[in-house]
Tab-separated table of C-alpha atoms and ligand atoms in Angstrom:
chain	number	residue	atom	x	y	z
A	23	MET	CA	-27.723	165.628	92.155
A	24	SER	CA	-28.171	164.458	88.723
A	25	VAL	CA	-31.004	164.837	86.604
A	26	ILE	CA	-34.480	162.642	86.338
A	27	TYR	CA	-35.106	163.390	82.623
A	28	MET	CA	-38.464	162.873	81.646
A	29	ASP	CA	-39.244	165.256	78.806
A	30	ASN	CA	-38.122	163.672	76.093
A	31	ASN	CA	-40.567	164.618	73.560
A	32	ALA	CA	-39.015	168.324	74.275
A	33	THR	CA	-35.878	167.212	72.895
A	34	THR	CA	-32.753	164.326	73.986
A	35	SER	CA	-29.471	164.115	75.035
A	36	THR	CA	-27.043	163.238	72.430
A	37	ASP	CA	-26.757	159.610	72.457
A	38	PRO	CA	-22.088	159.237	72.695
A	39	ARG	CA	-22.488	156.627	69.643
A	40	VAL	CA	-23.814	159.551	67.774
A	41	LEU	CA	-22.237	162.975	68.913
A	42	GLU	CA	-18.242	160.203	68.299
A	43	ALA	CA	-19.085	159.928	65.206
A	44	MET	CA	-19.820	164.309	64.166
A	45	LEU	CA	-16.368	165.097	66.281
A	46	PRO	CA	-14.153	164.597	63.549
A	47	TYR	CA	-16.463	167.017	61.011
A	48	PHE	CA	-16.395	169.907	63.400
A	49	THR	CA	-11.700	169.332	62.710
A	50	GLU	CA	-10.283	167.668	60.607
A	51	ARG	CA	-12.760	167.052	58.258
A	52	PHE	CA	-14.594	170.406	58.560
A	53	GLY	CA	-14.650	170.639	54.313
A	54	ASN	CA	-17.114	172.322	52.623
A	55	PRO	CA	-18.616	169.464	50.463
A	56	SER	CA	-19.053	171.557	47.250
A	57	SER	CA	-15.490	172.322	46.948
A	58	PRO	CA	-12.974	171.313	43.757
A	59	HIS	CA	-10.424	170.446	45.875
A	60	GLY	CA	-9.993	167.286	48.614
A	61	LEU	CA	-10.915	168.815	51.651
A	62	ALA	CA	-13.990	168.067	49.878
A	63	HIS	CA	-15.008	164.265	49.691
A	64	GLU	CA	-14.354	163.278	53.020
A	65	PRO	CA	-17.534	165.552	54.155
A	66	ARG	CA	-19.520	164.730	50.625
A	67	ALA	CA	-18.932	160.671	51.202
A	68	ALA	CA	-20.449	161.187	54.816
A	69	VAL	CA	-23.760	163.587	53.930
A	70	GLU	CA	-24.097	160.228	51.186
A	71	ARG	CA	-23.262	157.657	53.886
A	72	ALA	CA	-26.144	159.702	56.179
A	73	ARG	CA	-28.758	160.134	53.995
A	74	GLU	CA	-28.445	155.920	53.234
A	75	GLN	CA	-28.612	155.736	57.033
A	76	VAL	CA	-32.242	157.742	56.756
A	77	ALA	CA	-33.361	156.107	53.225
A	78	SER	CA	-32.460	152.989	54.854
A	79	GLY	CA	-34.000	153.773	58.309
A	80	LEU	CA	-37.272	155.346	56.124
A	81	GLY	CA	-36.920	152.777	53.268
A	82	CYS	CA	-36.823	154.784	50.529
A	83	LYS	CA	-33.954	155.082	48.400
A	84	PRO	CA	-31.589	158.000	48.712
A	85	ALA	CA	-32.811	160.838	46.517
A	86	GLU	CA	-35.765	160.461	47.822
A	87	VAL	CA	-34.017	162.454	51.477
A	88	ILE	CA	-33.581	166.277	52.143
A	89	PHE	CA	-31.683	167.612	54.458
A	90	THR	CA	-33.643	170.405	56.365
A	91	SER	CA	-32.797	172.048	59.760
A	92	GLY	CA	-34.923	170.374	61.762
A	93	GLY	CA	-38.192	169.060	62.290
A	94	SER	CA	-40.164	172.870	60.987
A	95	GLU	CA	-38.082	173.491	59.075
A	96	SER	CA	-39.489	170.091	56.835
A	97	ASP	CA	-43.311	170.237	58.126
A	98	ASN	CA	-42.857	174.327	56.035
A	99	ALA	CA	-41.613	173.260	53.005
A	100	ALA	CA	-43.563	169.602	52.622
A	101	ILE	CA	-46.430	172.325	52.662
A	102	LYS	CA	-45.550	174.864	50.801
A	103	GLY	CA	-43.663	173.550	48.556
A	104	VAL	CA	-46.629	171.023	47.307
A	105	ALA	CA	-49.296	173.990	47.653
A	106	PHE	CA	-46.670	176.546	46.150
A	107	ALA	CA	-46.687	173.860	43.514
A	108	GLN	CA	-50.103	174.217	42.555
A	109	LEU	CA	-50.559	178.908	42.780
A	110	PRO	CA	-52.125	180.648	40.709
A	111	ARG	CA	-54.953	178.317	41.490
A	112	GLY	CA	-54.763	177.475	44.573
A	113	GLY	CA	-56.517	175.149	46.233
A	114	HIS	CA	-57.526	172.869	49.378
A	115	ILE	CA	-55.547	171.417	52.416
A	116	ILE	CA	-56.754	168.874	55.004
A	117	THR	CA	-55.172	168.688	58.659
A	118	SER	CA	-55.618	167.984	62.196
A	119	VAL	CA	-56.343	170.270	65.125
A	120	ILE	CA	-53.883	168.337	66.729
A	121	GLU	CA	-50.758	169.228	64.617
A	122	HIS	CA	-47.702	170.859	65.452
A	123	HIS	CA	-47.609	174.300	65.449
A	124	ALA	CA	-45.490	173.913	62.357
A	125	VAL	CA	-48.082	172.688	61.125
A	126	LEU	CA	-50.332	174.343	61.532
A	127	ALA	CA	-49.094	177.929	62.362
A	128	THR	CA	-48.016	177.120	58.023
A	129	CYS	CA	-51.801	175.867	57.016
A	130	GLU	CA	-53.132	179.036	58.499
A	131	TYR	CA	-50.141	181.539	56.375
A	132	LEU	CA	-51.158	179.734	53.872
A	133	GLU	CA	-54.708	180.072	54.176
A	134	ARG	CA	-54.812	184.314	54.556
A	135	GLU	CA	-51.641	184.622	52.144
A	136	PHE	CA	-52.855	183.053	49.427
A	137	GLY	CA	-56.427	181.729	49.769
A	138	PHE	CA	-55.341	178.174	50.467
A	139	ALA	CA	-58.966	176.389	52.420
A	140	VAL	CA	-57.784	174.550	54.757
A	141	THR	CA	-59.837	171.523	57.009
A	142	TYR	CA	-59.177	171.024	60.420
A	143	LEU	CA	-60.523	167.845	61.359
A	144	PRO	CA	-61.286	167.084	65.059
A	145	VAL	CA	-60.018	164.264	67.368
A	146	ASP	CA	-62.168	161.902	69.385
A	147	ALA	CA	-61.466	161.904	73.603
A	148	ASP	CA	-58.411	159.619	72.837
A	149	GLY	CA	-56.885	161.933	69.720
A	150	LEU	CA	-57.038	160.062	67.095
A	151	VAL	CA	-58.470	160.874	63.895
A	152	SER	CA	-60.765	159.634	61.939
A	153	ALA	CA	-60.235	157.836	58.684
A	154	LEU	CA	-63.529	158.251	57.447
A	155	ASP	CA	-63.274	161.808	58.651
A	156	VAL	CA	-60.339	162.628	55.546
A	157	GLY	CA	-62.206	160.717	53.601
A	158	HIS	CA	-65.674	163.002	53.939
A	159	ALA	CA	-63.292	165.738	53.642
A	160	VAL	CA	-61.733	165.354	50.443
A	161	ARG	CA	-62.216	168.326	47.582
A	162	ASN	CA	-62.216	167.688	44.020
A	163	ASP	CA	-58.856	171.223	44.225
A	164	THR	CA	-57.541	169.086	47.137
A	165	CYS	CA	-53.985	169.494	47.049
A	166	LEU	CA	-52.891	168.381	49.963
A	167	ILE	CA	-53.388	166.235	53.410
A	168	THR	CA	-50.943	166.400	56.728
A	169	VAL	CA	-51.890	164.314	59.476
A	170	MET	CA	-48.755	163.790	62.234
A	171	GLN	CA	-47.485	160.399	63.135
A	172	VAL	CA	-47.659	160.695	66.653
A	173	ASN	CA	-48.569	163.413	68.789
A	174	ASN	CA	-46.226	165.441	71.043
A	175	GLU	CA	-48.520	166.268	73.686
A	176	VAL	CA	-50.163	162.804	74.862
A	177	GLY	CA	-48.711	160.353	72.917
A	178	THR	CA	-51.512	159.223	70.542
A	179	ILE	CA	-50.646	157.438	67.189
A	180	GLN	CA	-52.840	158.393	64.415
A	181	PRO	CA	-54.151	155.352	61.593
A	182	LEU	CA	-51.978	156.331	58.790
A	183	ASP	CA	-52.736	153.260	56.908
A	184	GLU	CA	-56.292	154.234	56.542
A	185	ILE	CA	-55.394	157.369	55.915
A	186	SER	CA	-53.225	156.826	53.227
A	187	ASP	CA	-55.701	154.489	51.138
A	188	ILE	CA	-57.706	157.393	50.671
A	189	ALA	CA	-54.995	159.839	49.796
A	190	ARG	CA	-54.206	157.206	46.977
A	191	GLU	CA	-56.937	156.411	45.852
A	192	ARG	CA	-57.810	159.814	45.010
A	193	GLY	CA	-54.323	160.639	44.074
A	194	ILE	CA	-53.539	163.433	46.660
A	195	PRO	CA	-49.943	163.776	48.335
A	196	PHE	CA	-50.090	162.904	51.643
A	197	HIS	CA	-47.707	164.322	54.376
A	198	THR	CA	-47.004	163.083	57.657
A	199	ASP	CA	-44.693	165.434	60.504
A	200	ALA	CA	-43.630	161.910	62.086
A	201	VAL	CA	-40.699	163.699	63.930
A	202	GLN	CA	-42.476	162.037	67.230
A	203	ALA	CA	-42.455	158.478	66.171
A	204	VAL	CA	-38.967	157.241	64.569
A	205	GLY	CA	-37.044	155.669	67.058
A	206	LYS	CA	-40.837	154.568	68.519
A	207	VAL	CA	-42.949	153.004	65.824
A	208	SER	CA	-42.162	151.763	62.558
A	209	VAL	CA	-41.690	155.142	59.792
A	210	ASN	CA	-41.345	152.249	57.182
A	211	VAL	CA	-43.053	155.083	54.377
A	212	ASP	CA	-44.689	152.889	51.837
A	213	VAL	CA	-46.279	150.879	55.243
A	214	LEU	CA	-47.734	153.892	56.065
A	215	GLY	CA	-48.358	155.361	52.784
A	216	VAL	CA	-47.050	157.911	52.695
A	217	ASP	CA	-45.465	160.629	49.974
A	218	LEU	CA	-43.850	163.486	53.003
A	219	LEU	CA	-42.370	162.545	56.084
A	220	SER	CA	-40.701	164.565	58.399
A	221	LEU	CA	-38.165	164.172	61.058
A	222	SER	CA	-35.897	166.082	63.454
A	223	ALA	CA	-32.728	164.628	65.195
A	224	HIS	CA	-32.267	166.042	68.570
A	225	LYS	CA	-36.117	163.894	69.182
A	226	PHE	CA	-34.464	160.797	68.717
A	227	TYR	CA	-30.786	161.470	70.754
A	228	GLY	CA	-29.177	162.736	68.137
A	229	PRO	CA	-28.151	167.261	67.568
A	230	LYS	CA	-30.706	169.996	67.514
A	231	GLY	CA	-30.433	171.902	63.910
A	232	VAL	CA	-30.831	169.296	61.832
A	233	GLY	CA	-33.414	166.925	60.161
A	234	ALA	CA	-35.566	165.033	57.152
A	235	LEU	CA	-37.489	165.772	54.570
A	236	TYR	CA	-38.698	162.832	52.702
A	237	VAL	CA	-40.244	163.306	49.738
A	238	ARG	CA	-41.236	160.335	47.250
A	239	ALA	CA	-40.140	160.461	43.955
A	240	GLY	CA	-42.674	161.601	41.287
A	241	THR	CA	-43.672	164.277	44.011
A	242	GLY	CA	-45.100	167.535	42.817
A	243	MET	CA	-43.705	170.617	44.640
A	244	HIS	CA	-41.127	173.759	45.314
A	245	ALA	CA	-38.109	174.287	46.139
A	246	PHE	CA	-38.377	175.754	49.628
A	247	THR	CA	-34.642	177.993	50.034
A	248	HIS	CA	-33.121	178.471	46.978
A	249	GLY	CA	-29.424	179.301	46.569
A	250	GLY	CA	-26.805	177.275	45.645
A	251	GLY	CA	-28.286	173.825	44.333
A	252	GLN	CA	-27.727	171.603	47.090
A	253	GLU	CA	-29.892	168.807	48.299
A	254	ARG	CA	-30.748	168.831	43.992
A	255	GLY	CA	-31.428	171.964	44.416
A	256	MET	CA	-34.637	171.150	46.955
A	257	ARG	CA	-33.110	173.307	49.515
A	258	ALA	CA	-29.792	175.536	48.839
A	259	GLY	CA	-27.099	176.508	51.630
A	260	THR	CA	-23.893	174.435	53.123
A	261	GLU	CA	-24.374	171.340	54.413
A	262	ASN	CA	-24.488	171.139	57.989
A	263	VAL	CA	-22.028	168.366	57.697
A	264	PRO	CA	-21.365	167.436	61.426
A	265	GLY	CA	-25.541	167.112	62.245
A	266	ILE	CA	-26.277	165.258	58.691
A	267	VAL	CA	-23.646	162.794	60.382
A	268	GLY	CA	-24.352	162.450	63.496
A	269	LEU	CA	-28.438	162.292	62.218
A	270	GLY	CA	-27.767	160.046	59.944
A	271	LYS	CA	-25.826	157.544	63.108
A	272	ALA	CA	-29.506	159.048	65.045
A	273	VAL	CA	-31.156	157.713	62.536
A	274	GLU	CA	-29.428	153.904	61.963
A	275	LEU	CA	-29.332	153.372	66.337
A	276	ALA	CA	-32.895	154.213	66.223
A	277	VAL	CA	-34.983	152.813	63.744
A	278	ASP	CA	-32.588	149.372	64.954
A	279	GLU	CA	-33.218	149.934	68.394
A	280	THR	CA	-37.310	150.830	68.022
A	281	GLU	CA	-39.018	147.507	69.327
A	282	ARG	CA	-36.812	146.900	72.406
A	283	ALA	CA	-37.461	150.902	73.167
A	284	ARG	CA	-41.013	150.484	73.045
A	285	VAL	CA	-41.248	147.025	74.891
A	286	ARG	CA	-38.050	148.409	77.492
A	287	LEU	CA	-40.516	152.135	77.490
A	288	ALA	CA	-43.872	150.835	77.404
A	289	ALA	CA	-43.286	148.895	80.191
A	290	LEU	CA	-41.966	151.723	82.941
A	291	ARG	CA	-44.063	154.077	81.596
A	292	ASP	CA	-47.163	151.693	82.300
A	293	ARG	CA	-45.960	151.021	85.289
A	294	LEU	CA	-45.193	154.824	86.418
A	295	GLN	CA	-48.633	156.191	84.992
A	296	ASN	CA	-50.434	152.489	86.944
A	297	THR	CA	-48.813	153.309	90.056
A	298	LEU	CA	-50.059	157.003	90.415
A	299	LEU	CA	-53.023	156.062	89.124
A	300	ARG	CA	-53.774	153.831	91.897
A	301	GLU	CA	-51.891	155.749	94.349
A	302	ILE	CA	-53.151	159.502	94.281
A	303	PRO	CA	-57.239	159.789	93.797
A	304	ASP	CA	-58.531	161.668	91.130
A	305	VAL	CA	-56.245	161.406	88.469
A	306	VAL	CA	-57.286	160.744	84.652
A	307	LEU	CA	-54.874	159.598	81.477
A	308	ASN	CA	-55.057	161.529	78.568
A	309	GLY	CA	-55.047	160.064	75.248
A	310	HIS	CA	-55.358	156.390	73.911
A	311	ARG	CA	-54.833	153.707	76.083
A	312	GLU	CA	-53.314	151.431	73.722
A	313	LYS	CA	-52.878	153.136	70.291
A	314	ARG	CA	-49.895	155.616	72.597
A	315	ILE	CA	-46.090	155.270	71.706
A	316	GLY	CA	-43.855	153.645	74.578
A	317	GLY	CA	-42.373	156.550	76.803
A	318	THR	CA	-45.612	158.618	77.135
A	319	ALA	CA	-48.622	159.237	80.015
A	320	ASN	CA	-50.239	162.526	79.895
A	321	LEU	CA	-51.936	162.296	83.788
A	322	SER	CA	-53.900	165.104	84.830
A	323	PHE	CA	-54.150	165.683	88.404
A	324	LEU	CA	-57.202	166.988	89.790
A	325	TYR	CA	-57.627	169.740	91.337
A	326	VAL	CA	-54.602	171.241	91.066
A	327	GLU	CA	-52.243	173.308	88.275
A	328	GLY	CA	-49.919	170.989	86.227
A	329	GLU	CA	-47.232	173.964	86.179
A	330	SER	CA	-47.157	173.822	90.014
A	331	ILE	CA	-46.147	170.375	89.834
A	332	VAL	CA	-43.728	170.993	87.702
A	333	LEU	CA	-43.029	173.301	89.756
A	334	SER	CA	-42.474	170.636	92.499
A	335	LEU	CA	-40.841	168.181	90.993
A	336	ASP	CA	-38.193	170.578	88.929
A	337	MET	CA	-37.243	171.596	93.101
A	338	GLU	CA	-36.352	167.633	93.514
A	339	GLY	CA	-34.112	167.496	90.296
A	340	ILE	CA	-36.736	166.102	88.056
A	341	ALA	CA	-37.891	167.236	84.811
A	342	VAL	CA	-41.357	166.485	83.307
A	343	SER	CA	-43.297	169.148	81.474
A	344	THR	CA	-46.858	169.953	80.894
A	345	GLY	CA	-47.428	169.214	77.401
A	346	SER	CA	-45.420	171.075	74.773
A	347	ALA	CA	-42.742	173.475	75.146
A	348	CYS	CA	-43.131	175.450	72.419
A	349	THR	CA	-46.752	176.643	73.445
A	350	THR	CA	-45.717	176.368	77.666
A	351	ASP	CA	-45.189	180.310	77.371
A	352	ALA	CA	-48.720	180.888	76.697
A	353	ALA	CA	-51.492	180.982	78.619
A	354	GLY	CA	-54.779	178.970	79.453
A	355	PRO	CA	-55.243	175.322	79.009
A	356	SER	CA	-53.521	173.197	76.098
A	357	TYR	CA	-54.908	172.722	72.646
A	358	VAL	CA	-54.712	169.679	71.933
A	359	LEU	CA	-56.191	168.374	75.324
A	360	ALA	CA	-59.224	170.476	74.472
A	361	ALA	CA	-59.524	169.152	71.010
A	362	MET	CA	-60.202	165.953	72.962
A	363	GLY	CA	-63.102	167.487	74.958
A	364	ILE	CA	-61.269	167.615	78.377
A	365	LYS	CA	-62.306	170.134	80.770
A	366	PRO	CA	-60.238	173.382	81.262
A	367	ASN	CA	-59.929	172.476	85.058
A	368	VAL	CA	-59.242	169.413	83.674
A	369	ALA	CA	-56.713	169.709	81.348
A	370	GLN	CA	-55.342	172.709	83.608
A	371	GLY	CA	-53.953	169.542	85.444
A	372	SER	CA	-51.974	167.821	83.215
A	373	VAL	CA	-48.904	166.456	83.612
A	374	ARG	CA	-46.562	165.706	80.404
A	375	PHE	CA	-44.079	162.445	81.476
A	376	GLY	CA	-41.505	161.535	78.992
A	377	LEU	CA	-40.245	158.667	79.085
A	378	GLY	CA	-36.766	158.096	76.796
A	379	ARG	CA	-34.105	156.057	75.953
A	380	TYR	CA	-32.030	156.906	79.654
A	381	THR	CA	-34.604	156.578	82.127
A	382	THR	CA	-34.032	153.919	84.448
A	383	GLU	CA	-36.360	152.294	86.900
A	384	ALA	CA	-34.964	153.645	89.323
A	385	ASP	CA	-35.885	156.863	88.147
A	386	VAL	CA	-39.561	155.785	87.609
A	387	ASP	CA	-39.507	154.807	91.062
A	388	ARG	CA	-38.103	157.789	92.453
A	389	VAL	CA	-40.970	159.846	90.895
A	390	ILE	CA	-43.195	157.079	92.190
A	391	ALA	CA	-43.012	157.448	96.104
A	392	LEU	CA	-42.477	162.139	95.751
A	393	MET	CA	-45.293	162.173	93.606
A	394	PRO	CA	-48.389	161.041	96.442
A	395	GLY	CA	-46.155	163.565	98.904
A	396	ILE	CA	-46.394	166.895	95.697
A	397	VAL	CA	-49.775	166.481	94.760
A	398	GLU	CA	-51.555	165.963	98.478
A	399	ARG	CA	-49.439	169.299	99.125
A	400	LEU	CA	-50.512	171.408	96.557
A	401	ARG	CA	-54.232	170.191	97.133
A	402	ALA	CA	-54.220	171.384	100.668
A	403	ILE	CA	-52.901	174.871	99.151
A	404	SER	CA	-55.044	174.502	96.267
A	405	PRO	CA	-57.774	177.368	95.821
A	406	LEU	CA	-58.499	175.060	92.774
A	407	GLU	CA	-60.380	172.558	95.118
A	408	ASP	CA	-63.423	174.113	95.152
A	409	GLY	CA	-64.014	175.956	91.617
A	410	ALA	CA	-63.162	171.943	90.214
B	30	PLP	C1	-40.297	169.236	67.882
B	30	PLP	C2	-41.908	168.912	67.081
B	30	PLP	C3	-41.470	169.621	65.911
B	30	PLP	C4	-40.711	170.151	65.248
B	30	PLP	O1	-38.700	170.591	65.204
B	30	PLP	P1	-37.556	170.522	65.638
B	30	PLP	O2	-36.634	170.292	64.584
B	30	PLP	O3	-37.624	171.580	67.184
B	30	PLP	O4	-38.036	172.375	64.685
B	30	PLP	C5	-42.602	169.002	65.057
B	30	PLP	N1	-43.319	168.107	65.040
B	30	PLP	C6	-43.809	167.816	66.410
B	30	PLP	C7	-44.210	166.528	66.193
B	30	PLP	C8	-43.130	167.760	67.271
B	30	PLP	O5	-42.869	167.501	68.325
């Protein structure tokens, strides 16, 4: 039985076109780009080609792209890099309560160990950060605003253009975690008005363990990984050449296909979501109905554990998730849903359907066919019915 994969917010499979582009850099073109001999030429040129591909996707200059090991490193490098440039004075950082742990834990570390002040902005019931709140939170010593472009659990798209107006006006560097945005909405850095932007290849059909950080020319920040002078002194270490080649190709494909993918996935997602909402009683949609990426539907099935639905679908060869893959080990409902004011008894029944490039109509039909029976069976045996 082949698996129906509907967990594309956690990771994606590598597109065969991306893999094909990478393969020569494991074998005949294995050289170190920094070597003084001929074997360096091809890998060095390939890294620079990939930098141009990423720059073209983001609408920036190639020199503004730093390759990293992925989304978490890009978030860390951006936030610590900008914050450390403020030391020893320190300063104030504005972020939101629904950020990925790579952002939240980094901000908490700067608070705890370096005395930075951090404002964690709330979100509304749809999971949206308010630009007005950002404006009110700004202080004279605010040195960074970091708000994600798209939330990984509910898919809500944040009003970055409004927030960037405030950042621009006050001259504050503005970072966004765009890991969930690439290939789903435009990530043009000038349209978004951001100074730093994180992305990760494995969220858009590239390989795991490689990402990039865009840093607008002139943004004051410290290097994060010290050593050799790679990545213009910002990120030391021999380049992950095959990974970088894959990232470049993946960005090119994802950006080229963004609009087509958005329309196709929104239609599939809406059919899935609307059918489940119609055919199963007591189901609610979490996240904004419109300001949301195409492939994501986070639905709460009342009176059951989302985890039980995930297990039931898994037994049918269907992979979905209850929310963030990084937090499924942690007990208790999602902090993102909690921040949206969703009651624990509703949040615990949440399931995230993450459709992607390889999701077919037949996949959606199979889930639609199975879900009513699964929910009915779980509800019949569920002790949650009474309390909820
Ligand atoms: C997956 C994810 C990350 C982490 O990216 P990695 O490449 O896995 O380190 C960061 N932010 C968001 C929003 C994500 O979805």
